[in-house]
Coordinates of C-alpha atoms in Angstrom, one line a residue:
Chain Q
M2 CA 0.0 -0.1 0.0
Q3 CA 1.3 3.4 -1.0
N4 CA -1.5 5.8 0.0
Q5 CA -1.4 5.4 3.7
E6 CA -2.6 9.0 4.6
K7 CA -5.5 11.2 3.6
I8 CA -6.3 14.7 5.1
L9 CA -10.1 14.7 5.0
F10 CA -10.4 18.2 6.6
D11 CA -8.1 21.0 7.2
N12 CA -9.0 24.6 7.9
G13 CA -5.6 25.6 9.1
T14 CA -6.4 25.1 12.8
H15 CA -8.4 21.9 12.6
K16 CA -7.6 18.8 10.8
F17 CA -9.0 15.4 10.4
I18 CA -6.7 12.8 9.0
M19 CA -7.2 9.2 7.9
F20 CA -4.5 6.6 8.0
S21 CA -4.6 3.1 6.5
F22 CA -1.8 1.0 8.3
D23 CA -3.5 -2.3 8.6
D24 CA -5.3 -5.1 7.1
E25 CA -7.1 -8.2 8.1
T26 CA -7.5 -11.5 6.4
H27 CA -11.1 -12.2 6.1
E28 CA -11.9 -15.6 4.4
D29 CA -10.4 -15.3 0.9
S30 CA -10.3 -11.5 1.3
Y31 CA -8.8 -8.6 3.1
L32 CA -10.4 -6.3 5.4
S33 CA -8.6 -2.9 5.2
V34 CA -8.3 -0.9 8.6
N35 CA -8.5 2.7 9.0
Q36 CA -7.1 4.9 11.8
Y37 CA -8.0 8.6 12.2
L38 CA -6.4 11.4 14.0
I39 CA -8.0 15.0 14.7
V40 CA -5.8 17.8 15.4
Q41 CA -7.3 20.9 16.9
N42 CA -4.9 23.9 17.7
N43 CA -1.9 21.5 18.0
M44 CA -3.7 19.1 20.3
G45 CA -4.4 15.5 19.1
V46 CA -7.3 13.0 19.3
L47 CA -6.4 9.8 18.1
I48 CA -9.3 7.3 17.1
D49 CA -8.9 3.5 17.0
P50 CA -5.3 3.3 16.9
G51 CA -5.3 -0.4 16.2
S52 CA -3.0 -3.1 17.2
E53 CA 0.4 -3.4 18.5
A54 CA 1.9 -4.5 15.0
I55 CA 1.2 -1.1 13.5
F56 CA 2.3 1.0 16.4
D57 CA 5.6 1.9 15.1
E58 CA 4.3 3.1 11.7
L59 CA 1.4 4.9 13.1
S60 CA 3.1 6.8 15.7
E61 CA 5.7 8.1 13.2
A62 CA 3.0 9.1 10.9
V63 CA 1.0 10.8 13.7
T64 CA 4.2 12.8 14.7
K65 CA 4.0 14.5 11.3
H66 CA 0.9 16.1 12.4
V67 CA 1.1 16.5 16.1
A68 CA 3.9 15.7 18.8
L69 CA 3.1 12.5 20.7
E70 CA 3.3 14.7 24.0
N71 CA 0.3 16.7 22.7
I72 CA -2.1 13.7 22.0
K73 CA -4.7 14.7 24.6
Y74 CA -7.3 11.8 24.0
I75 CA -7.3 8.3 22.4
F76 CA -10.8 7.2 21.6
L77 CA -11.4 3.5 21.5
S78 CA -14.7 2.9 19.9
H79 CA -14.8 -0.7 21.5
Q80 CA -12.7 -3.3 23.0
D81 CA -11.5 -5.4 19.8
P82 CA -7.8 -5.9 19.5
D83 CA -7.7 -4.1 16.0
V84 CA -9.1 -1.1 17.9
S85 CA -7.5 -1.3 21.4
G86 CA -4.5 -3.7 21.0
S87 CA -1.9 -1.1 21.3
I88 CA -3.1 0.8 24.5
T89 CA 0.0 -0.2 26.4
Q90 CA 2.4 1.2 23.6
W91 CA 0.3 4.6 23.5
S92 CA 0.2 4.8 27.2
V93 CA 4.1 4.7 27.4
T94 CA 4.5 7.2 24.6
T95 CA 1.8 9.7 25.2
P96 CA 0.3 11.5 28.2
A97 CA -3.3 10.8 26.6
K98 CA -6.3 9.9 28.4
F99 CA -8.3 6.8 26.9
I100 CA -11.8 7.4 26.2
I101 CA -13.7 4.1 26.1
S102 CA -17.2 2.6 27.1
S103 CA -17.4 2.0 30.9
L104 CA -18.2 -1.6 30.0
W105 CA -14.4 -2.1 28.9
V106 CA -12.8 -0.4 31.8
R107 CA -12.4 -3.6 33.9
F108 CA -10.5 -5.1 31.1
M109 CA -7.7 -2.5 31.1
S110 CA -5.3 -4.6 33.2
H111 CA -5.4 -7.2 30.4
Y112 CA -4.1 -4.6 28.1
G113 CA -1.2 -3.8 30.5
F114 CA -2.8 -0.9 32.2
L115 CA -3.9 -0.1 35.9
D116 CA -3.9 3.5 36.0
M117 CA -7.7 4.2 35.8
G118 CA -6.7 8.0 36.3
R119 CA -5.9 7.9 32.5
I120 CA -9.3 6.4 31.5
M121 CA -12.3 8.4 30.7
S122 CA -15.2 6.0 30.9
L123 CA -18.2 6.7 28.6
P124 CA -21.7 6.3 30.1
D125 CA -24.0 4.5 27.9
H126 CA -25.7 7.8 26.5
G127 CA -22.3 9.1 25.6
A128 CA -20.7 12.5 26.0
K129 CA -19.4 15.8 24.5
I130 CA -16.2 17.5 24.6
H131 CA -16.3 21.1 23.5
F132 CA -13.7 23.3 21.9
G133 CA -15.0 26.7 21.3
E134 CA -18.3 26.7 19.7
N135 CA -17.6 23.3 18.3
Y136 CA -17.5 19.9 19.8
I137 CA -16.6 16.0 19.6
Q138 CA -19.5 13.9 20.4
F139 CA -19.3 10.3 21.5
V140 CA -22.5 8.8 19.9
P141 CA -24.0 5.6 21.4
A142 CA -23.7 2.7 18.8
H143 CA -24.3 -0.2 21.3
F144 CA -24.4 -3.8 19.9
L145 CA -23.3 -2.5 16.5
H146 CA -21.4 -4.5 17.0
S147 CA -19.9 -4.5 20.4
P148 CA -22.4 -4.1 23.4
G149 CA -20.4 -1.1 24.7
N150 CA -19.8 0.8 21.5
F151 CA -19.5 4.4 20.3
S152 CA -19.3 6.5 17.3
L153 CA -17.6 9.9 17.3
Y154 CA -18.9 13.0 15.5
D155 CA -16.5 15.9 14.8
S156 CA -18.9 19.0 14.4
L157 CA -16.4 21.3 12.8
S158 CA -15.4 18.9 10.1
K159 CA -18.8 17.3 9.8
I160 CA -17.2 13.8 9.9
L161 CA -18.8 11.0 11.6
F162 CA -16.3 8.0 12.6
S163 CA -18.6 5.2 12.6
G164 CA -16.4 2.4 13.8
D165 CA -17.5 -1.0 12.5
I166 CA -20.8 0.4 11.2
G167 CA -20.3 1.0 7.5
A168 CA -17.3 -1.6 7.4
A169 CA -16.9 -3.1 4.1
I170 CA -15.1 -6.4 2.9
V171 CA -12.9 -4.7 0.3
P172 CA -9.2 -5.1 -0.6
A173 CA -6.8 -2.4 0.6
H174 CA -6.8 0.3 -2.0
D175 CA -3.8 2.5 -3.2
E176 CA -6.1 5.3 -4.1
Y177 CA -8.5 7.4 -2.0
K178 CA -10.9 4.9 -0.3
H179 CA -14.4 6.3 -0.9
V180 CA -17.6 4.8 -2.2
D181 CA -18.2 6.1 -5.8
N182 CA -21.3 3.8 -6.4
F183 CA -23.3 2.9 -3.5
E184 CA -25.6 0.5 -5.4
K185 CA -22.3 -1.6 -6.4
H186 CA -20.9 -1.2 -2.8
K187 CA -24.0 -2.7 -1.2
K188 CA -22.7 -6.3 -1.7
N189 CA -19.5 -5.3 0.1
L190 CA -21.6 -4.3 3.3
E191 CA -24.0 -7.0 3.5
G192 CA -22.4 -10.0 4.7
F193 CA -20.6 -8.1 7.5
H194 CA -23.4 -6.1 8.6
K195 CA -25.8 -9.0 8.8
R196 CA -23.6 -11.1 10.8
Y197 CA -21.9 -8.5 13.1
M198 CA -24.7 -6.0 13.8
G199 CA -27.0 -6.7 16.6
S200 CA -30.6 -6.2 15.0
N201 CA -32.7 -3.9 12.9
K202 CA -33.9 -2.1 15.9
L203 CA -30.5 -1.3 17.2
C204 CA -29.6 -0.1 13.6
R205 CA -32.6 2.2 13.5
A206 CA -31.8 3.6 16.8
W207 CA -28.3 4.6 15.8
V208 CA -29.6 6.1 12.4
S209 CA -32.2 8.2 14.0
H210 CA -29.6 9.5 16.3
V211 CA -26.9 10.4 13.5
E212 CA -29.7 11.8 11.1
K213 CA -30.0 14.7 13.6
L214 CA -26.3 15.5 12.9
D215 CA -24.9 17.6 10.0
I216 CA -22.8 15.0 8.3
N217 CA -20.4 15.4 5.2
I218 CA -18.6 12.3 5.7
I219 CA -19.2 8.8 7.4
A220 CA -15.9 7.3 8.0
P221 CA -15.7 3.7 9.1
Q222 CA -13.0 1.7 10.7
H223 CA -12.8 -0.7 7.8
G224 CA -13.3 -0.3 4.0
L225 CA -14.4 2.9 2.3
L226 CA -15.6 6.3 3.3
F227 CA -19.4 7.6 2.5
E228 CA -19.5 11.2 1.2
G229 CA -22.5 13.3 0.8
G230 CA -25.4 11.7 -0.8
D231 CA -23.6 8.2 -0.3
A232 CA -23.7 8.9 3.3
Q233 CA -27.4 9.5 3.2
L234 CA -28.1 6.3 1.0
F235 CA -26.0 4.2 3.5
L236 CA -28.1 5.4 6.4
E237 CA -31.4 4.5 4.5
W238 CA -29.9 1.0 3.7
L239 CA -28.9 0.6 7.2
K240 CA -32.4 1.5 8.4
E241 CA -33.8 -1.3 6.5
L242 CA -31.3 -4.0 7.1
E243 CA -32.3 -7.3 8.7
C244 CA -29.4 -8.5 10.9
G245 CA -28.3 -10.2 14.0
S246 CA -31.1 -11.3 16.1
D247 CA -33.6 -10.7 13.1
L248 CA -31.8 -13.5 11.5
L249 CA -31.8 -16.0 14.5
S250 CA -33.1 -19.0 12.4
E251 CA -29.9 -18.7 10.3
L252 CA -27.7 -19.0 13.4
Y253 CA -29.4 -21.9 15.2
Chain L
M2 CA 28.0 37.9 75.9
I3 CA 26.5 37.2 72.4
D4 CA 28.4 34.6 70.3
I5 CA 28.9 36.4 67.1
Q6 CA 28.7 33.2 65.0
N7 CA 25.4 32.5 66.5
F8 CA 24.3 36.0 65.8
K9 CA 25.4 35.8 62.2
Q10 CA 23.6 32.4 61.8
K11 CA 20.3 33.9 63.0
S12 CA 20.6 37.4 60.9
I13 CA 21.0 35.4 57.7
G14 CA 18.7 37.2 55.2
L15 CA 18.0 40.2 57.6
S16 CA 18.6 43.7 56.6
I17 CA 19.3 46.8 58.8
L18 CA 19.4 50.7 58.3
H19 CA 21.1 53.0 60.4
V20 CA 20.2 56.8 60.4
D21 CA 22.2 59.4 62.2
A22 CA 23.6 62.9 61.4
N23 CA 26.8 62.2 63.0
H24 CA 29.2 60.8 60.3
K25 CA 31.8 59.4 62.7
F26 CA 29.3 57.6 64.8
L27 CA 27.9 56.1 61.5
E28 CA 31.2 55.0 60.2
N29 CA 31.9 53.3 63.6
S30 CA 28.4 51.7 63.5
R31 CA 29.1 50.5 59.8
N32 CA 32.3 48.4 61.1
L33 CA 30.3 46.7 63.7
L34 CA 26.9 46.1 61.7
Q35 CA 28.9 44.7 58.7
K36 CA 30.1 41.9 61.1
L37 CA 26.7 41.1 62.2
F38 CA 24.4 41.5 59.1
D39 CA 24.7 40.8 55.4
N40 CA 22.7 43.7 54.4
V41 CA 23.7 47.1 55.9
A42 CA 22.7 50.5 54.8
L43 CA 23.6 53.9 56.4
S44 CA 21.9 57.5 55.9
D45 CA 22.9 60.9 57.5
N46 CA 19.4 62.2 57.0
T47 CA 15.7 61.2 57.0
T48 CA 14.9 62.2 53.5
S49 CA 17.2 59.8 51.9
A50 CA 16.5 57.3 54.6
L51 CA 12.8 57.3 53.7
Q52 CA 13.7 56.9 49.9
I53 CA 16.0 53.8 50.9
L54 CA 13.2 52.2 52.9
K55 CA 10.7 52.9 50.1
E56 CA 12.9 51.0 47.6
N57 CA 14.1 48.2 49.9
Q58 CA 12.8 45.9 52.5
F59 CA 14.5 46.4 55.9
D60 CA 14.1 44.3 59.1
I61 CA 15.6 46.6 61.7
L62 CA 16.1 50.4 61.8
I63 CA 18.5 52.2 64.2
T64 CA 17.9 56.0 64.1
D65 CA 18.3 59.2 66.1
I66 CA 15.2 61.3 66.6
E67 CA 16.9 64.8 66.6
F68 CA 18.2 66.1 63.3
A69 CA 19.2 69.6 62.4
D70 CA 16.4 70.2 60.0
E71 CA 14.4 67.3 60.2
D72 CA 11.9 65.6 62.8
G73 CA 12.8 62.1 63.6
I74 CA 9.3 61.3 65.2
E75 CA 7.8 62.3 61.8
F76 CA 10.2 60.4 60.0
I77 CA 9.3 57.2 61.9
Q78 CA 5.5 58.0 61.6
E79 CA 5.9 58.3 57.7
L80 CA 8.1 55.0 57.5
K81 CA 5.5 53.0 59.4
N82 CA 3.1 53.5 56.6
F83 CA 5.0 51.2 54.2
S84 CA 7.3 49.3 56.8
P85 CA 4.7 48.6 59.5
N86 CA 6.8 45.5 60.9
I87 CA 10.2 47.0 61.0
K88 CA 12.0 46.8 64.5
I89 CA 13.0 50.4 65.6
I90 CA 15.8 51.1 67.8
V91 CA 16.1 54.8 69.0
I92 CA 19.6 55.8 69.9
T93 CA 19.8 59.4 71.0
A94 CA 21.6 61.9 73.3
H95 CA 18.5 64.2 73.7
D96 CA 15.9 64.0 76.4
T97 CA 13.2 61.5 75.1
K98 CA 10.7 61.6 78.1
E99 CA 8.3 63.8 76.2
N100 CA 8.6 61.6 73.1
L101 CA 8.6 58.3 74.8
L102 CA 4.8 57.7 74.7
K103 CA 4.8 58.6 71.0
L104 CA 7.7 56.3 70.2
I105 CA 6.0 53.5 72.2
S106 CA 2.7 54.1 70.1
L107 CA 4.9 53.8 67.0
G108 CA 6.1 50.5 68.0
L109 CA 9.4 51.3 69.3
F110 CA 11.5 48.1 70.1
K111 CA 14.2 49.8 72.4
L112 CA 15.5 53.1 73.4
L113 CA 19.2 53.4 73.9
E114 CA 21.0 56.5 75.1
K115 CA 24.3 57.8 73.5
P116 CA 27.0 57.3 74.2
I117 CA 26.3 53.7 73.3
H118 CA 28.5 50.9 74.2
A119 CA 29.0 48.2 71.5
P120 CA 28.0 45.2 73.8
N121 CA 24.7 46.8 74.7
L122 CA 24.0 47.6 71.0
V123 CA 24.8 43.9 69.8
Q124 CA 22.6 42.7 72.7
T125 CA 19.7 45.0 71.6
L126 CA 20.1 43.9 68.0
Y127 CA 20.3 40.2 69.0
D128 CA 16.9 40.7 71.0
A129 CA 15.5 42.3 67.8
I130 CA 16.4 39.4 65.8
I131 CA 14.9 36.9 68.2
S132 CA 11.7 39.0 68.3
I133 CA 11.7 38.9 64.4
E134 CA 12.2 35.1 64.4
E135 CA 9.3 34.5 67.1
Q136 CA 7.0 36.7 65.0
K137 CA 7.7 34.8 61.9
N138 CA 7.2 31.4 63.6
A139 CA 4.0 32.6 65.2
Q140 CA 2.8 33.9 61.7
L141 CA 3.6 30.4 60.0
S142 CA 2.0 28.4 62.7
H143 CA -1.1 30.7 62.4
E144 CA -0.9 30.2 58.7
Q145 CA -0.4 26.7 58.8
L146 CA -3.5 26.2 61.3
E147 CA -5.6 28.2 58.9
E148 CA -4.4 26.2 56.0
K149 CA -5.2 23.0 57.9
N150 CA -8.7 24.2 58.9
S151 CA -9.6 25.4 55.4
L152 CA -8.4 22.1 54.1
L153 CA -10.4 20.1 56.6
T154 CA -13.5 22.1 55.8
F155 CA -12.9 21.5 51.8
L156 CA -12.3 17.7 52.5
E157 CA -15.5 17.6 54.7
T158 CA -17.5 19.3 51.8
L159 CA -16.2 16.7 49.4
C160 CA -17.1 13.9 51.8
Q161 CA -20.6 15.2 52.3
N162 CA -21.1 15.6 48.7
Q163 CA -19.8 12.3 47.8
E164 CA -17.4 13.8 45.3
I165 CA -15.4 11.2 43.5
I166 CA -11.6 11.7 44.0
Q167 CA -8.7 9.6 42.7
L168 CA -6.2 7.6 44.7
H169 CA -2.6 6.9 43.3
N170 CA -0.1 4.4 44.1
Y171 CA 2.9 3.0 42.6
Y172 CA 4.2 -0.7 42.4
K173 CA 7.8 -0.6 41.1
G174 CA 7.0 2.4 39.0
L175 CA 3.8 1.0 37.7
S176 CA 1.0 3.6 38.3
I177 CA -2.3 2.3 39.9
T178 CA -5.1 4.7 40.2
N179 CA -8.7 4.3 41.0
N180 CA -11.7 6.4 42.1
A181 CA -12.5 6.6 45.7
L182 CA -14.9 8.4 48.2
I183 CA -14.0 10.3 51.3
K184 CA -16.1 8.6 54.1
N185 CA -14.9 10.4 57.1
V186 CA -12.4 13.1 57.8
G187 CA -11.1 14.8 61.2
T188 CA -8.1 16.6 62.3
H189 CA -6.0 13.4 62.7
H190 CA -7.6 11.0 60.5
I191 CA -9.2 10.5 56.9
T192 CA -11.1 7.3 55.5
F193 CA -11.5 6.4 52.0
S194 CA -13.5 3.8 50.4
T195 CA -12.2 2.4 47.1
S196 CA -11.5 -0.7 45.0
D197 CA -9.8 -3.8 46.2
I198 CA -7.0 -3.4 43.6
Q199 CA -6.3 0.1 45.0
L200 CA -6.5 -1.3 48.7
Q201 CA -3.8 -3.9 47.7
A202 CA -1.7 -1.0 46.1
I203 CA -2.1 1.0 49.3
Q204 CA -1.2 -2.0 51.6
Y205 CA 2.0 -2.5 49.4
E206 CA 3.0 1.4 49.2
T207 CA 1.3 2.7 52.2
K208 CA 1.9 6.2 51.2
T209 CA -1.1 7.4 48.9
I210 CA -1.8 10.4 46.7
V211 CA -5.1 11.9 46.4
T212 CA -6.2 14.2 43.6
S213 CA -9.3 15.7 42.6
E214 CA -10.2 18.2 40.0
L215 CA -11.4 20.4 42.9
L216 CA -7.9 20.1 44.7
N217 CA -5.2 22.5 43.3
S218 CA -2.5 20.2 45.0
A219 CA -2.1 16.7 45.6
L220 CA -3.0 15.4 49.1
V221 CA -0.5 13.1 50.3
C222 CA -1.7 10.4 52.8
K223 CA 0.7 8.5 55.3
N224 CA 0.5 6.2 58.2
I225 CA -2.3 3.7 57.8
L226 CA -4.6 3.4 60.8
K227 CA -6.8 0.5 59.5
L228 CA -7.3 -1.1 56.0
E229 CA -10.1 -3.4 55.5
F230 CA -10.9 -5.3 52.4
N231 CA -14.4 -6.3 53.6
S232 CA -15.7 -2.9 53.9
G233 CA -13.3 -1.5 51.2
T234 CA -11.8 1.3 53.4
V235 CA -8.6 2.8 54.4
N236 CA -8.0 5.0 57.3
F237 CA -4.8 7.3 57.3
K238 CA -3.5 9.1 60.2
D239 CA -1.7 11.9 58.5
F240 CA -2.5 14.0 55.4
I241 CA -0.8 17.1 54.0
L242 CA -1.1 19.0 50.7
H243 CA 2.0 18.8 48.5
K244 CA 2.8 21.0 45.6
T245 CA 4.8 18.3 43.6
S246 CA 3.9 14.6 43.3
P247 CA 4.7 11.7 41.1
I248 CA 1.3 12.0 39.4
L249 CA 2.8 15.0 37.4
R250 CA 5.0 12.6 35.6
K251 CA 4.3 12.9 32.0
A252 CA 5.8 9.4 30.9
V253 CA 5.3 6.0 32.3
R254 CA 8.3 4.7 34.3
V255 CA 9.2 1.2 35.2
N256 CA 11.7 -0.3 37.5
V257 CA 14.3 -2.5 35.7
E258 CA 15.1 -5.6 37.6
S259 CA 16.1 -8.0 34.9
L260 CA 19.8 -8.4 34.0
H261 CA 21.2 -5.1 32.5
S262 CA 24.2 -3.2 32.1
V263 CA 25.2 0.6 31.8
A264 CA 28.0 2.5 30.7
L265 CA 28.3 6.3 31.6
S266 CA 30.8 8.4 29.7
I267 CA 31.3 11.9 30.7
N268 CA 33.2 14.0 28.1
E269 CA 34.3 10.6 26.5
H270 CA 35.7 9.4 29.9
L271 CA 34.1 6.2 31.1
F272 CA 32.9 6.5 34.5
L273 CA 34.5 3.4 36.5
G274 CA 32.0 3.2 39.5
N275 CA 29.1 0.7 39.9
I276 CA 25.9 1.8 38.0
S277 CA 22.4 0.2 37.8
I278 CA 19.1 1.4 36.4
A279 CA 16.6 2.3 39.0
D280 CA 13.9 3.1 36.4
I281 CA 13.5 4.1 32.8
S282 CA 10.9 5.7 30.6
V283 CA 11.0 6.8 27.0
E284 CA 12.1 10.2 28.1
A285 CA 14.5 9.6 31.0
V286 CA 16.5 7.2 33.0
K287 CA 17.3 7.2 36.8
L288 CA 20.6 5.7 37.4
E289 CA 21.9 4.3 40.8
L290 CA 25.6 5.2 41.4
D291 CA 27.8 4.1 44.1
A292 CA 29.7 7.3 44.1
L293 CA 29.4 10.6 42.1
P294 CA 32.3 11.4 39.5
A295 CA 34.9 13.3 41.3
G296 CA 35.5 16.9 40.3
V297 CA 33.1 16.8 37.4
H298 CA 29.7 18.5 37.7
L299 CA 27.4 16.3 35.5
A300 CA 25.1 19.2 34.4
N301 CA 27.8 20.9 32.5
N302 CA 29.2 18.1 30.5
S303 CA 28.6 15.8 27.5
I304 CA 27.0 12.7 28.7
K305 CA 26.8 9.4 26.8
I306 CA 24.7 6.4 28.3
D307 CA 24.8 3.1 26.7
I308 CA 22.3 0.6 28.1
N309 CA 21.7 -2.9 27.5
I310 CA 18.8 -4.7 29.0
Q311 CA 17.9 -8.5 28.7
N312 CA 14.4 -8.7 27.5
G313 CA 13.4 -12.5 27.3
L314 CA 15.4 -13.7 24.3
E315 CA 16.2 -10.2 22.9
N316 CA 18.4 -7.6 24.2
V317 CA 17.3 -3.7 24.4
V318 CA 20.3 -1.8 23.3
L319 CA 20.3 2.0 23.7
N320 CA 23.0 4.4 22.9
A321 CA 21.8 7.6 24.0
D322 CA 22.8 11.2 24.7
G323 CA 22.1 12.1 28.3
K324 CA 21.1 15.5 29.6
Y325 CA 21.6 15.8 33.5
L326 CA 18.3 16.6 35.3
R327 CA 18.7 16.0 39.1
E328 CA 20.5 14.0 41.7
D329 CA 19.5 12.7 45.1
E330 CA 21.6 11.3 47.9
N331 CA 20.6 7.8 49.2
D332 CA 22.0 6.0 52.3
S333 CA 24.8 4.3 50.4
S334 CA 24.3 5.6 46.9
Y335 CA 23.4 8.3 44.5
S336 CA 20.3 8.5 42.2
V337 CA 20.9 10.7 39.1
V338 CA 18.1 11.4 36.5
F339 CA 19.1 12.0 32.8
M340 CA 16.9 13.0 29.9
L341 CA 17.6 10.7 27.0
S342 CA 17.8 11.4 23.2
Y343 CA 18.2 8.6 20.8
D344 CA 17.0 7.6 17.4
L345 CA 13.7 6.2 16.3
A346 CA 14.7 2.7 16.0
Q347 CA 16.1 2.6 19.6
K348 CA 12.7 4.2 20.7
S349 CA 10.7 1.6 19.1
A350 CA 12.6 -1.1 21.1
L351 CA 12.4 0.9 24.4
V352 CA 8.9 1.4 23.9
K353 CA 8.2 -2.5 23.5
Y354 CA 10.4 -3.2 26.6
I355 CA 8.5 -0.8 28.8
A356 CA 5.1 -2.1 27.5
K357 CA 6.1 -5.7 28.2
R358 CA 7.6 -4.6 31.6
Q359 CA 4.3 -3.0 32.4
M360 CA 2.5 -6.3 31.7
E361 CA 5.1 -8.3 33.9
L362 CA 4.5 -5.8 36.6
I363 CA 0.8 -6.0 36.6
R364 CA 1.0 -9.9 36.7
E365 CA 3.5 -9.6 39.5
F366 CA 1.2 -7.2 41.2
K367 CA -1.9 -9.3 40.9
R368 CA -0.1 -12.3 42.6
L369 CA 0.8 -10.3 45.8

């Protein structure tokens, strides 16, 4: 992979950057993994930094935008190893606080961490961090797929980091990874969402929440980004999706 | 008879001004006062004396009250406006009965008559120094008492409102922090309820640091009176506010107990004493030295630190430039902290080592 970094938003004081430093084997295909960084006035918020395997490359890429000592928060959408596997490394190299669902706080010692003073545990309804008139909002996305799961909305860039919601089984691209034909892209979404997402009711709850937000881009942890009209098409699709417990007969 | 050495010891940091129109008397006084004080000023008139007093803080004033064209009493009245605590010793040849009451109301410390004998003046100055010392101590204990009372009131408020605070302990450098509540607080005790893991850390370290977003400084608790896992509480005897504490550390530190070697070079000369690593972070290393290098101050010299730590089957090798930060004297060794700078590849190996060591320490701690 060559194109491992894409600046999604930059107004001079606020940047939203996407990195693509990892991929996972998924049956006969690869699931590309995205990491994100928000830099606001030289303070960083790192989003789903991934596993230990990519720590060196990602930390080097991050320092081109913000010094590691200026990373204030590291947001972990949920507890999976491709999200949180490098907690110990980031705890050693940054003074950042880790933001994660309160459900996973008790697992921190398994990640090599006993300093709960560096954990900001999110209540089920989420939270907001304000900077001036703008804010970063942690939007509940429980059981989609993790039972303690959050999306992150940046009000200034109008980018919604959706975690595993919107993930697609697509090979890692060299070019900018965004959906250019939603109808064609649906087949990449279906398998993953039907099996990993909790239920249609849960999908609708999340969609009704994020529909109230002014969104330019939906940026998932895996696969391609949804821009403008494609973001809206994705939300409509998700609202109608039967998945998880709706398909119980296929599981038992 | 006052011992001059003892006098000098007590007068450290104190300053004295002598005002008198008699130049010869002033000159003799200078010779004596400079043996007793570090800061001595002289003036032959009250106008320049007032200027000197406005520009500098003095602890003791020796003055006459009779000047050719000036009024010594008015001079004292005026200087009291901006130096209310100065000790005033009046030395005069004039009849002072009519002015005595005024002088007393202005806070006169002692009235001496000319001609003055040196031993009398030294004794008076010594008495003034002791008086200053007593006043400072009284003020300090009053401030301490007020501080303790306001701290108690504050902690009681946190307790009544069930405000969540944080307790911090360290196990071989590993930071262990959990939320807690203040259950009870009094002048000589404070009780917290917290998690089992924090109680275990407190049992190991005993000294515990308390922080809260509402507290400006860290509260350091010592001397455990009672620690109960059943009720999840710990009761300390002593607690005091501290401006600095380990929680201000920016980087994770771990103790290095595995096999390791360190070479320290100062201006390209290898230090030949025994050295070991006490703890290490990505930013700094604390070395234990059995002696400090003779005749060389570590702060002003080029330092190279070569470290080799055995980490399982791999070795962590670090060839870093060191910048002296601070040193502490222990019972039979010295601890010296150096900031480290090294290249990215070495950083990667060190991060891996510290992360792995953190896991080891967590496992070790859980087995305690």
